[in-house]
Short mmCIF file of N, CA and C in Angstrom, two decimals:
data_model
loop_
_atom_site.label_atom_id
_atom_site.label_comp_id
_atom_site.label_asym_id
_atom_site.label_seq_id
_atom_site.Cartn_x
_atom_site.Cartn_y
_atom_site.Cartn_z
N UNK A 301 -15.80 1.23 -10.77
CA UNK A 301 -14.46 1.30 -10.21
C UNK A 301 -13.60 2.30 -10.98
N UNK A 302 -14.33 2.44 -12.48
CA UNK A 302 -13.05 3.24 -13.04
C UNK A 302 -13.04 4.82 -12.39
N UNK A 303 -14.68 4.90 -12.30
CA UNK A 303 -15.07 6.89 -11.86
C UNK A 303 -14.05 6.89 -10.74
N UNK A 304 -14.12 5.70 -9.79
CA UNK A 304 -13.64 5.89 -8.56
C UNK A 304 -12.25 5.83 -8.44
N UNK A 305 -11.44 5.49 -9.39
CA UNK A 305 -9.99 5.56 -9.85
C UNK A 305 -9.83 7.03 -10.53
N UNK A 306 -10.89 7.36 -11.33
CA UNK A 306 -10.54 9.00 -11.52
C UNK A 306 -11.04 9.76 -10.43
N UNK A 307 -11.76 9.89 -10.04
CA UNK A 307 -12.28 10.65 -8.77
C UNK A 307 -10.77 10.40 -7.75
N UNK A 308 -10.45 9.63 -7.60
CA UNK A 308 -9.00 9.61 -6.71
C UNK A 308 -8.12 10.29 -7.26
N UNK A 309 -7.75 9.91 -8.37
CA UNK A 309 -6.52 10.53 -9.25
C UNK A 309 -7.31 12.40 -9.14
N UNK A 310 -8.15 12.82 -9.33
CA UNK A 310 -8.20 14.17 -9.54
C UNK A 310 -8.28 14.72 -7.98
N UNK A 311 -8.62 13.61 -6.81
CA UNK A 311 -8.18 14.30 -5.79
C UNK A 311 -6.77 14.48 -5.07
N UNK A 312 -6.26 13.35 -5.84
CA UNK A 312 -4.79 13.99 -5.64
C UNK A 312 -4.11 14.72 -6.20
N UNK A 313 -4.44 14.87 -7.51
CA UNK A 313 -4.29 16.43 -8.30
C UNK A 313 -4.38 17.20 -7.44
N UNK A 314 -5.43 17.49 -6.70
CA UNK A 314 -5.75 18.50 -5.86
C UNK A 314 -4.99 18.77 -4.78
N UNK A 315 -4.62 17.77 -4.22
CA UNK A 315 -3.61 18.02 -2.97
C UNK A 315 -1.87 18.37 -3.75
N UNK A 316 -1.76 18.15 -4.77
CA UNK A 316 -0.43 19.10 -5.32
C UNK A 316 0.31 17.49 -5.87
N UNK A 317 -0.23 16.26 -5.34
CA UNK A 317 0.51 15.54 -6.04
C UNK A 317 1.11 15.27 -7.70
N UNK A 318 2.33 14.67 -8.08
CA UNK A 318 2.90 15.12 -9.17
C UNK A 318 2.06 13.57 -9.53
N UNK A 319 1.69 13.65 -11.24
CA UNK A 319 1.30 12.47 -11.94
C UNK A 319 2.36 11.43 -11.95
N UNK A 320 3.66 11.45 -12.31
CA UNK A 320 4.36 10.58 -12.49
C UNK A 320 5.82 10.84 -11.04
N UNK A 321 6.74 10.96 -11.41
CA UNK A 321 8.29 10.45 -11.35
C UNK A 321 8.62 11.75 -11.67
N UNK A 322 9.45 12.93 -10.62
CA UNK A 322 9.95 14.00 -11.19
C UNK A 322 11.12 13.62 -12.22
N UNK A 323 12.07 12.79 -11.95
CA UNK A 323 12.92 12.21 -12.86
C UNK A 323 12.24 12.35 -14.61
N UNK A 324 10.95 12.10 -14.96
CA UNK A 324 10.67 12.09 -15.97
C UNK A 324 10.39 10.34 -17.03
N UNK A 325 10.86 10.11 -16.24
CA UNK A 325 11.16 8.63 -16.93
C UNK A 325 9.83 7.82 -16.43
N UNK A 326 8.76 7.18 -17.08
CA UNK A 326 7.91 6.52 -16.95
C UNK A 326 7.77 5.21 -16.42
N UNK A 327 8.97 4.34 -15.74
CA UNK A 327 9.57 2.91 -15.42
C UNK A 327 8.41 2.61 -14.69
N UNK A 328 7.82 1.45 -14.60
CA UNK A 328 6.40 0.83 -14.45
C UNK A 328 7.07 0.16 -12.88
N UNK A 329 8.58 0.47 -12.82
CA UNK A 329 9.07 -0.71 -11.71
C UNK A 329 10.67 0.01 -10.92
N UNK A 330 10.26 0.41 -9.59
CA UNK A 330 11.46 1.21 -9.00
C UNK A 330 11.62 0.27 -8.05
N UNK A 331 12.66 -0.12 -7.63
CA UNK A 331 12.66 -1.18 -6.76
C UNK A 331 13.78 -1.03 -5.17
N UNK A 332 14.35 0.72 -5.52
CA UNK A 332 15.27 0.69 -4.74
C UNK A 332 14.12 1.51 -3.47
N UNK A 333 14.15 0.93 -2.44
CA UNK A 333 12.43 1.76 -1.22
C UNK A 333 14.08 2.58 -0.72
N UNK A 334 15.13 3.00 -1.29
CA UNK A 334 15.83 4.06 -0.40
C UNK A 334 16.01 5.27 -1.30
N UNK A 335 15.62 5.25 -2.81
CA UNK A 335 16.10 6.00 -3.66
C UNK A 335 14.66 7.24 -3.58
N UNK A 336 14.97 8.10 -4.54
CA UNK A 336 14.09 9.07 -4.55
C UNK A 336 12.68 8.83 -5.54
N UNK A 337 12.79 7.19 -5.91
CA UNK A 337 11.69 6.76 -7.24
C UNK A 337 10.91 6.44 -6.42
N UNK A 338 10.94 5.61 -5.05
CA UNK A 338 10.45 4.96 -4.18
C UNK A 338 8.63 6.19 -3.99
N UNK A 339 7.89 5.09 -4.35
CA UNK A 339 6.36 5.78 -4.38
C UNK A 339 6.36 6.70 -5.69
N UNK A 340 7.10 6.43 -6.57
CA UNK A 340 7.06 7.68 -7.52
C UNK A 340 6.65 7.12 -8.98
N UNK A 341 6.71 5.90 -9.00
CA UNK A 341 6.55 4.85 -10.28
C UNK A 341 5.56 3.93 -10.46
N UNK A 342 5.01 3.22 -10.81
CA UNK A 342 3.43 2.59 -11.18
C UNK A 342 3.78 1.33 -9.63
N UNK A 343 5.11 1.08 -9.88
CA UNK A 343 4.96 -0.27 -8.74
C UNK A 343 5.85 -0.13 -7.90
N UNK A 344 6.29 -0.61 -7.01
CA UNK A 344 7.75 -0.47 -5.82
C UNK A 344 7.71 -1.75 -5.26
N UNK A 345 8.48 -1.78 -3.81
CA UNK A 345 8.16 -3.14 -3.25
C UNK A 345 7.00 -2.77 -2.62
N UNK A 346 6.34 -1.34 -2.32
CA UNK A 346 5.57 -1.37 -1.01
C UNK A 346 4.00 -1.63 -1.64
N UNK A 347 4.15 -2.14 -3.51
CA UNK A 347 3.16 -2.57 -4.26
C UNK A 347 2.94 -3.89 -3.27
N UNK A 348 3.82 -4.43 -2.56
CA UNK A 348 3.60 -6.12 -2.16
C UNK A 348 2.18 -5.27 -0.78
N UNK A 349 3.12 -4.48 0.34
CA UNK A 349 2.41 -4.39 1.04
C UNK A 349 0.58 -4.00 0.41
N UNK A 350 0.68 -3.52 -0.31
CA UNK A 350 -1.05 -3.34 -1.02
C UNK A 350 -1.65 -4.53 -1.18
N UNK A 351 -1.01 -5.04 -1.75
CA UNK A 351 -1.59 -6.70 -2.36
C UNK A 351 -2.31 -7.34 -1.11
N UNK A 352 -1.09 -6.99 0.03
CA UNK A 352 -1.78 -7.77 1.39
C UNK A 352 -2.75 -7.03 1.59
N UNK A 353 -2.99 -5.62 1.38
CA UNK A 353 -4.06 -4.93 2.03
C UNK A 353 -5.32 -5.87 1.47
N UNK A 354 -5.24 -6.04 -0.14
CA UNK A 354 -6.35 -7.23 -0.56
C UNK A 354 -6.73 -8.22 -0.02
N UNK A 355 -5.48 -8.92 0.60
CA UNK A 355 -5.80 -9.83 1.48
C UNK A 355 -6.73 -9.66 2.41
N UNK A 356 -6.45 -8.89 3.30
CA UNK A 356 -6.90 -8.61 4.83
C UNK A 356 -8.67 -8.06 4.44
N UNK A 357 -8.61 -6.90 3.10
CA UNK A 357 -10.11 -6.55 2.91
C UNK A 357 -10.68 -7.72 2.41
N UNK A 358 -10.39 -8.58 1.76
CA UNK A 358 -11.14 -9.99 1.61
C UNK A 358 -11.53 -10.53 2.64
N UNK A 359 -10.60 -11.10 3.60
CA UNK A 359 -11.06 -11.82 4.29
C UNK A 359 -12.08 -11.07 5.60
N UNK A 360 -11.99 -9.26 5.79
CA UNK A 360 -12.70 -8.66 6.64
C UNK A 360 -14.03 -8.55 5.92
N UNK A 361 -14.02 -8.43 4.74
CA UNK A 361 -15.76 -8.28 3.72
C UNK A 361 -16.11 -9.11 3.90
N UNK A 362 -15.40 -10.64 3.55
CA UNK A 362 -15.92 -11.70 3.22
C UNK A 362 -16.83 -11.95 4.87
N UNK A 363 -16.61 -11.75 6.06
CA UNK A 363 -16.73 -11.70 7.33
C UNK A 363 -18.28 -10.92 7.62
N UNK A 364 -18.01 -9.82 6.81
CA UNK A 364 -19.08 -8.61 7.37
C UNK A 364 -20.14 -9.00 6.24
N UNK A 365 -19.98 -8.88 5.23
CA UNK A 365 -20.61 -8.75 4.39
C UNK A 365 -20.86 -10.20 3.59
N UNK A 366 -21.04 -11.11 3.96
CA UNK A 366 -21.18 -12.13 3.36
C UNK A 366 -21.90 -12.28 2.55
N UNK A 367 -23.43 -11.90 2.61
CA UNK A 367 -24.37 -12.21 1.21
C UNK A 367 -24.01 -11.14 0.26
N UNK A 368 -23.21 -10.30 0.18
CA UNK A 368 -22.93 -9.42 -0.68
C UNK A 368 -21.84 -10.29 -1.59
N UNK A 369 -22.54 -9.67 -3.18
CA UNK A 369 -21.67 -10.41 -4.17
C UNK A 369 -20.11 -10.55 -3.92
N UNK A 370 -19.26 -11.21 -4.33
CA UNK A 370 -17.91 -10.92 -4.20
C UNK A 370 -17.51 -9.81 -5.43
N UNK A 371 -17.98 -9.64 -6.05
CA UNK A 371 -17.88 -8.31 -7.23
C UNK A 371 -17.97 -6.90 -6.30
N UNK A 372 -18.85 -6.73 -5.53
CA UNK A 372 -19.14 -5.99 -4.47
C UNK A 372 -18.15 -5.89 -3.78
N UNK A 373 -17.85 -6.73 -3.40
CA UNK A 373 -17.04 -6.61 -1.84
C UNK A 373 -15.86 -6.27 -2.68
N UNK A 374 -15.12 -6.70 -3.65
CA UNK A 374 -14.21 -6.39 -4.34
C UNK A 374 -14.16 -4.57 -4.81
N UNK A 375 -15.37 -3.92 -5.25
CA UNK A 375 -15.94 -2.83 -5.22
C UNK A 375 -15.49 -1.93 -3.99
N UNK A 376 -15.89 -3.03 -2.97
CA UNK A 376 -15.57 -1.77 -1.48
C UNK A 376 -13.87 -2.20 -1.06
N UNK A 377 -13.26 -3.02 -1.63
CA UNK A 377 -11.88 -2.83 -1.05
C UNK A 377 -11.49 -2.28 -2.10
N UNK A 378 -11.76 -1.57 -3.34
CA UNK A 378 -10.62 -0.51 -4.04
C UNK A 378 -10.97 0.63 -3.63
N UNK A 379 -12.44 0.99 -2.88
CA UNK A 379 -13.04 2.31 -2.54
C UNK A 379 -12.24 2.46 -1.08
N UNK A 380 -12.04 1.32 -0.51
CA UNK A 380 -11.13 1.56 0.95
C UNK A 380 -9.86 1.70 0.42
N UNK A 381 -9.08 1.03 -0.45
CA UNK A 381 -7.57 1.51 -0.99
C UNK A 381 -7.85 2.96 -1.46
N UNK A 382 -8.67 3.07 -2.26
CA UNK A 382 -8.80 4.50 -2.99
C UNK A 382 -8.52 5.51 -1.50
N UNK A 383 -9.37 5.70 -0.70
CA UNK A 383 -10.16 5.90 0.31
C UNK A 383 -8.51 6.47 1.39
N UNK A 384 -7.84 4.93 1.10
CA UNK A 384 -6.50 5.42 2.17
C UNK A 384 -5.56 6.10 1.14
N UNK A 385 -5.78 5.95 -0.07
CA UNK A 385 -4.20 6.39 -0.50
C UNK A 385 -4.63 7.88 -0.96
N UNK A 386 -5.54 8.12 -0.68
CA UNK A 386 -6.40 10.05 -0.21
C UNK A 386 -5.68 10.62 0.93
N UNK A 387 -5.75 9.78 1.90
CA UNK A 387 -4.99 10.00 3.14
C UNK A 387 -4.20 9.98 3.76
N UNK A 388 -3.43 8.85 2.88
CA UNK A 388 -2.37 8.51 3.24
C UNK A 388 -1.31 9.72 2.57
N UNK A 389 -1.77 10.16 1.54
CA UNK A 389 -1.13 11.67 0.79
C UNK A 389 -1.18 13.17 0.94
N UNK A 390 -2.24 12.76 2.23
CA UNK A 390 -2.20 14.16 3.11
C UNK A 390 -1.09 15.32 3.75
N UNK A 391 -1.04 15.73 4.13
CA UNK A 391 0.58 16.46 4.88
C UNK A 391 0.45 15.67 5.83
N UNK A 392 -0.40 16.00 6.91
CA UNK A 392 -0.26 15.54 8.34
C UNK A 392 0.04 13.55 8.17
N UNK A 393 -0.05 12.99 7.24
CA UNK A 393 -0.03 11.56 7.06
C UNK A 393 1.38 11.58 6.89
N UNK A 394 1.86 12.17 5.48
CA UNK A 394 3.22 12.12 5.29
C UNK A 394 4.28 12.67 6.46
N UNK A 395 3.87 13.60 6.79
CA UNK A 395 4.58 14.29 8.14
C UNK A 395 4.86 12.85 9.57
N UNK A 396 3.68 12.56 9.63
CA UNK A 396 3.47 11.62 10.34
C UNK A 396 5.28 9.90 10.31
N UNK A 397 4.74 9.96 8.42
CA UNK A 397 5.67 8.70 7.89
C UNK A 397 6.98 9.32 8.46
N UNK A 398 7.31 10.80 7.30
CA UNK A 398 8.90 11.22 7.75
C UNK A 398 9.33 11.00 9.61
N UNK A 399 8.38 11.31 10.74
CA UNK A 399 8.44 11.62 12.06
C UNK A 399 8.76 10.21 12.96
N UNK A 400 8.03 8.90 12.49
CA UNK A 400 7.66 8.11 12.91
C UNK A 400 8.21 6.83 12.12
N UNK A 401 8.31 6.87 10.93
CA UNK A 401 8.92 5.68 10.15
C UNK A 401 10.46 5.78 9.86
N UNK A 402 10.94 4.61 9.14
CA UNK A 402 12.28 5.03 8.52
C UNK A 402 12.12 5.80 7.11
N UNK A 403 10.82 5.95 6.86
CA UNK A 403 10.87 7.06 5.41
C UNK A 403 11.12 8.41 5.60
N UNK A 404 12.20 9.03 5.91
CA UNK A 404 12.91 9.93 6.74
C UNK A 404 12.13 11.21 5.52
N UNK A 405 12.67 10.64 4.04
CA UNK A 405 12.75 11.86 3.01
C UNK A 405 11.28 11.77 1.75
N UNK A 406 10.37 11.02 3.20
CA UNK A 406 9.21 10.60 2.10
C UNK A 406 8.24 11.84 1.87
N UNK A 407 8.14 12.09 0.15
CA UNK A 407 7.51 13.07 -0.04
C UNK A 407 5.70 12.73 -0.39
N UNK A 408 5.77 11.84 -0.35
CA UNK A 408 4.14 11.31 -0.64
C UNK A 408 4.61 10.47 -1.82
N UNK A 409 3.28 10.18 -2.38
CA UNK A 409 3.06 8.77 -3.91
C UNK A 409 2.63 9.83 -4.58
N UNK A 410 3.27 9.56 -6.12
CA UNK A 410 2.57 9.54 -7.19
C UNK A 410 1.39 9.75 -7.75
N UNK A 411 0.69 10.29 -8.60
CA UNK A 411 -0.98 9.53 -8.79
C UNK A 411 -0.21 8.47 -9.31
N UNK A 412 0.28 8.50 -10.37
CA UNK A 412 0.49 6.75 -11.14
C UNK A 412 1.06 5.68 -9.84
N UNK A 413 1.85 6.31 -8.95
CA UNK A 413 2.43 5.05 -7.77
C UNK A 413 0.80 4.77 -7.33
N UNK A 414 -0.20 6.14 -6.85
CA UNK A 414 -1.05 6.18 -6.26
C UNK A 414 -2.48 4.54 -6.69
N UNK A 415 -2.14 5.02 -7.88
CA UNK A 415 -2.95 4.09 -8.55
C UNK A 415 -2.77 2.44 -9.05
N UNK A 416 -1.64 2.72 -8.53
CA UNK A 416 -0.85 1.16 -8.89
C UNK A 416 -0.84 0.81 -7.63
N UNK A 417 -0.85 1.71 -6.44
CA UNK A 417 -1.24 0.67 -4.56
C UNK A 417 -2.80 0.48 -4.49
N UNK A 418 -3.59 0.86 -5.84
CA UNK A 418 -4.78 0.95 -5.32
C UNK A 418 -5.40 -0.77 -6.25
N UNK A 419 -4.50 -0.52 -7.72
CA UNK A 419 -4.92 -1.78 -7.98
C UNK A 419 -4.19 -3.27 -7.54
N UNK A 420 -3.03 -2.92 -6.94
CA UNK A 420 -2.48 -4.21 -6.56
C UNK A 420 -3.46 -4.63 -5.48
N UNK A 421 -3.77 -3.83 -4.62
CA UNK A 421 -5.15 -4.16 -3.32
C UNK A 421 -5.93 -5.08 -3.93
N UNK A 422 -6.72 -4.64 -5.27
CA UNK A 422 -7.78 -5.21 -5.70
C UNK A 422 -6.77 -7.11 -6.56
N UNK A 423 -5.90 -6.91 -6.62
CA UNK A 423 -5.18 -7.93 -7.01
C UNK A 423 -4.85 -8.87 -6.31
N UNK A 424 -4.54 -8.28 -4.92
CA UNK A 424 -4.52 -9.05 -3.65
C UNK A 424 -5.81 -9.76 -3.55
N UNK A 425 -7.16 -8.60 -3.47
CA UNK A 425 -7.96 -9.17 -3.15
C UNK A 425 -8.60 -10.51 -4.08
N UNK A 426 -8.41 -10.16 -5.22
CA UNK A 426 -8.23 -11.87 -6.02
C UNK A 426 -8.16 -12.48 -5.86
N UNK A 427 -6.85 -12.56 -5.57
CA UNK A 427 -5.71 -13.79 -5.10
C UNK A 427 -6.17 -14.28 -4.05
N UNK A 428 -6.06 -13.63 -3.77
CA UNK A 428 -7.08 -14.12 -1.72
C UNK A 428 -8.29 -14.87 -2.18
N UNK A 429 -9.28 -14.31 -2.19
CA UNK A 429 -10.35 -15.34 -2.96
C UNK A 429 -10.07 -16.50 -3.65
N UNK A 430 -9.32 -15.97 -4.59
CA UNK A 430 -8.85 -17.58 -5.41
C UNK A 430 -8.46 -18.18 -4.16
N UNK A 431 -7.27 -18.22 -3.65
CA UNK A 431 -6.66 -18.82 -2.58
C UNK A 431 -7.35 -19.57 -1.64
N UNK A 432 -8.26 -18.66 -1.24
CA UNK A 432 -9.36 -19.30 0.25
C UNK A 432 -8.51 -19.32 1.38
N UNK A 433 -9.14 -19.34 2.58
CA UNK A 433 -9.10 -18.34 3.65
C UNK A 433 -6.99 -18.63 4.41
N UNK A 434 -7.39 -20.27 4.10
CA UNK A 434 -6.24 -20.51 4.77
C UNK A 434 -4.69 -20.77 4.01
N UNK A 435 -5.09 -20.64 2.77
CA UNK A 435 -3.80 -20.20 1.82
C UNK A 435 -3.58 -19.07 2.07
N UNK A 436 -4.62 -18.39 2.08
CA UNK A 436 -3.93 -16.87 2.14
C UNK A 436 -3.07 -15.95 3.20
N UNK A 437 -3.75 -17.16 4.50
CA UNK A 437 -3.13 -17.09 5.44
C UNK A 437 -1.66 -17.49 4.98
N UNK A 438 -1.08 -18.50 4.83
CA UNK A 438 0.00 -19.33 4.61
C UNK A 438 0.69 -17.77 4.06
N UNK A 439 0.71 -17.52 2.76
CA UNK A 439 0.85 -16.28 1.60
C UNK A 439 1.11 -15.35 2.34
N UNK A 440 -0.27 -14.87 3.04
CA UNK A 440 0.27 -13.22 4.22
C UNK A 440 1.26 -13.24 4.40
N UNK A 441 1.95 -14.28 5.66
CA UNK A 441 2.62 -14.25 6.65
C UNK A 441 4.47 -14.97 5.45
N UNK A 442 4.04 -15.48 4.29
CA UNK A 442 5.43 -15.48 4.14
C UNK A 442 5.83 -14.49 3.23
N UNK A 443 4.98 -13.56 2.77
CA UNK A 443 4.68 -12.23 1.62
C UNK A 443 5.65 -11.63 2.92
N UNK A 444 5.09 -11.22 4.31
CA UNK A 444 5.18 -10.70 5.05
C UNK A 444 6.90 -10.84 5.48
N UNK A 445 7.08 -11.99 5.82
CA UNK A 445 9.00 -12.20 6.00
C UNK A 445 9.35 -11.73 4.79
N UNK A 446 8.93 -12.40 3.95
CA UNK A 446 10.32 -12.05 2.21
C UNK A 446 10.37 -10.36 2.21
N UNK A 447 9.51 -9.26 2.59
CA UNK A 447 9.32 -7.97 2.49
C UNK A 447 10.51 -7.54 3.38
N UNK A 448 10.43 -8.46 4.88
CA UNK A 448 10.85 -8.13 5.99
C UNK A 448 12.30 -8.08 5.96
N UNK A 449 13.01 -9.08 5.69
CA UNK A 449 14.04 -9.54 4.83
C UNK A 449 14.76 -8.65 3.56
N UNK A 450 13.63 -8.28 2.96
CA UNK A 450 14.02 -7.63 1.62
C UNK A 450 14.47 -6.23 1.90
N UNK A 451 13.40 -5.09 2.44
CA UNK A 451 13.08 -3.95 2.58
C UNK A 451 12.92 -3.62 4.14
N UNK A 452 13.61 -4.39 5.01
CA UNK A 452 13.18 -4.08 6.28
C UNK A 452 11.55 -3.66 7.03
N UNK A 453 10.81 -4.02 5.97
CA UNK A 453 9.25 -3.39 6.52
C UNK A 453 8.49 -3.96 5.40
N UNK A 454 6.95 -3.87 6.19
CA UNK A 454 5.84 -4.91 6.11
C UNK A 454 4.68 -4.45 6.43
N UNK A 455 3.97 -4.88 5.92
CA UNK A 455 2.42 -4.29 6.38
C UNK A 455 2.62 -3.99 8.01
N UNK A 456 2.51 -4.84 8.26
CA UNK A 456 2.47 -4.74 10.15
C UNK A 456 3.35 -3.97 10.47
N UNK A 457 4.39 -4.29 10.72
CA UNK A 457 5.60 -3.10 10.72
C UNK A 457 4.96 -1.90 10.04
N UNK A 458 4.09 -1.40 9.44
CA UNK A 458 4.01 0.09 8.86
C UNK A 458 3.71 0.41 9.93
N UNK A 459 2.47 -0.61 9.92
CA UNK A 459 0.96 -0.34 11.06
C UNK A 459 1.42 0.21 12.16
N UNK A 460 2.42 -0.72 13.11
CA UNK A 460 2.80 -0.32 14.35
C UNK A 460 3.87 1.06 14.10
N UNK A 461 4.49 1.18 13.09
CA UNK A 461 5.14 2.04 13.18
C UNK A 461 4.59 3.74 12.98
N UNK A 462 3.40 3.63 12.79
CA UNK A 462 2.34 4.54 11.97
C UNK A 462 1.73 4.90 13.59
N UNK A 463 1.02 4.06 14.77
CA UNK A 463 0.08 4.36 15.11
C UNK A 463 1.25 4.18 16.79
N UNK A 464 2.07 3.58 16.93
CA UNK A 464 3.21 3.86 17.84
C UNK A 464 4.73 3.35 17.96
N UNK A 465 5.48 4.01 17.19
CA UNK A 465 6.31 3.82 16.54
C UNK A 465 7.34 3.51 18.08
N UNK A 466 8.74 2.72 17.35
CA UNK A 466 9.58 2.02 18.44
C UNK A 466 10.43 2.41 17.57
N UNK A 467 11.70 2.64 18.85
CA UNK A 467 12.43 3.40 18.46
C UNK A 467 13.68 1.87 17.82
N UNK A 468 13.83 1.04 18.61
CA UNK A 468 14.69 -0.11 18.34
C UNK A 468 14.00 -0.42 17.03
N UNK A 469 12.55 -0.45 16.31
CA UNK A 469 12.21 -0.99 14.98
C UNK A 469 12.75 -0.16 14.35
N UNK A 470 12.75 1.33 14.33
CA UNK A 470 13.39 2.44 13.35
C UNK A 470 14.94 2.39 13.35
N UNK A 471 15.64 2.26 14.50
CA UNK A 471 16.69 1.87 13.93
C UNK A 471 17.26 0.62 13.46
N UNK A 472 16.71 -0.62 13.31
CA UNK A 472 16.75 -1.58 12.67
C UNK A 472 16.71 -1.54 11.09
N UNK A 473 15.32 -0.96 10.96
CA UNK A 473 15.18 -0.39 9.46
C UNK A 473 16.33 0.49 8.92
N UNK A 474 16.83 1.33 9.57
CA UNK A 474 17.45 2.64 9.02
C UNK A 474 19.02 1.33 8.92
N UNK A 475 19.34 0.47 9.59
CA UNK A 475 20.57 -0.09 9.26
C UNK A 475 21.68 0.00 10.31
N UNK A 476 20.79 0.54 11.76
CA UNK A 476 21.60 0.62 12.88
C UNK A 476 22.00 -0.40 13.47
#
């Protein structure tokens, strides 16, 4: 897991991403999703939405892949976090967020934000396991309001807003 945490980090080197926080300041914890730290610092709120991503790859491995160790399957949901937050840091991805989401002035993640959505996944995916199938259920869905509530947006809410965005959800978010 670690090659595959550097192998990520040097491919986002590659796409021009900055290591830290242009600000300069190293804060492990940005919490404002409207300020310019937002994706730029080790954690944010949209660290929660990752965690769920753990969720959801648990309970989809645990599904597909059942005789496979849970060490394994844990293995393939940081290679699928790794995997999206490659892509998710693309132009056409980010272009996509600014066009389609309320992240109007989003410039991409971090490697360090990058790497901190990749291990909260695998943290999720923990938790989830520990949890078992139908706690985690319980957890998703109220992870999912407190976000909703908090930050106007949520895993699901990305999703739909990512793949066909509504115009009444974007201005909800934005504070219309």
């Amino acid at each position: 897991m670690l090659v595959m945490l550097g192998l990520t980090a040097w491919q986002l080197h590659r796409q021009g991403r900055r290591w830290w926080c242009a600000c300069g300041q190293p804060f492990l914890w940005a919490g404002d999703v409207w300020s310019e730290h937002n994706s730029q610092h080790l954690f944010d709120p949209y660290s929660f939405t990752h965690i769920l991503h753990g969720f959801v790859f648990c309970g989809l491995l645990a599904l597909v892949c059942r005789r496979l160790h849970p060490v394994w399957r844990l293995c393939i949901a940081v290679a699928l976090a790794a995997t999206w937050e490659v892509v998710e840091n693309a132009a056409f991805v980010i272009e996509r967020y600014r066009a389609a989401t309320a992240a109007v002035g989003y410039e991409g993640d971090s490697i360090a934000n990058s790497l901190g959505d990749i291990l909260s996944c695998g943290i999720g995916f923990v938790i989830a396991r520990w949890l078992g199938f139908r706690w985690s259920v319980v957890v998703f869905f109220v992870l999912e309001g407190i976000l909703l509530l908090w930050i106007r947006d949520d895993l699901l809410v990305n999703v739909i807003m990512l793949i066909y965005p509504v115009r009444a959800i974007k201005a909800w978010q934005m504070g219309y």
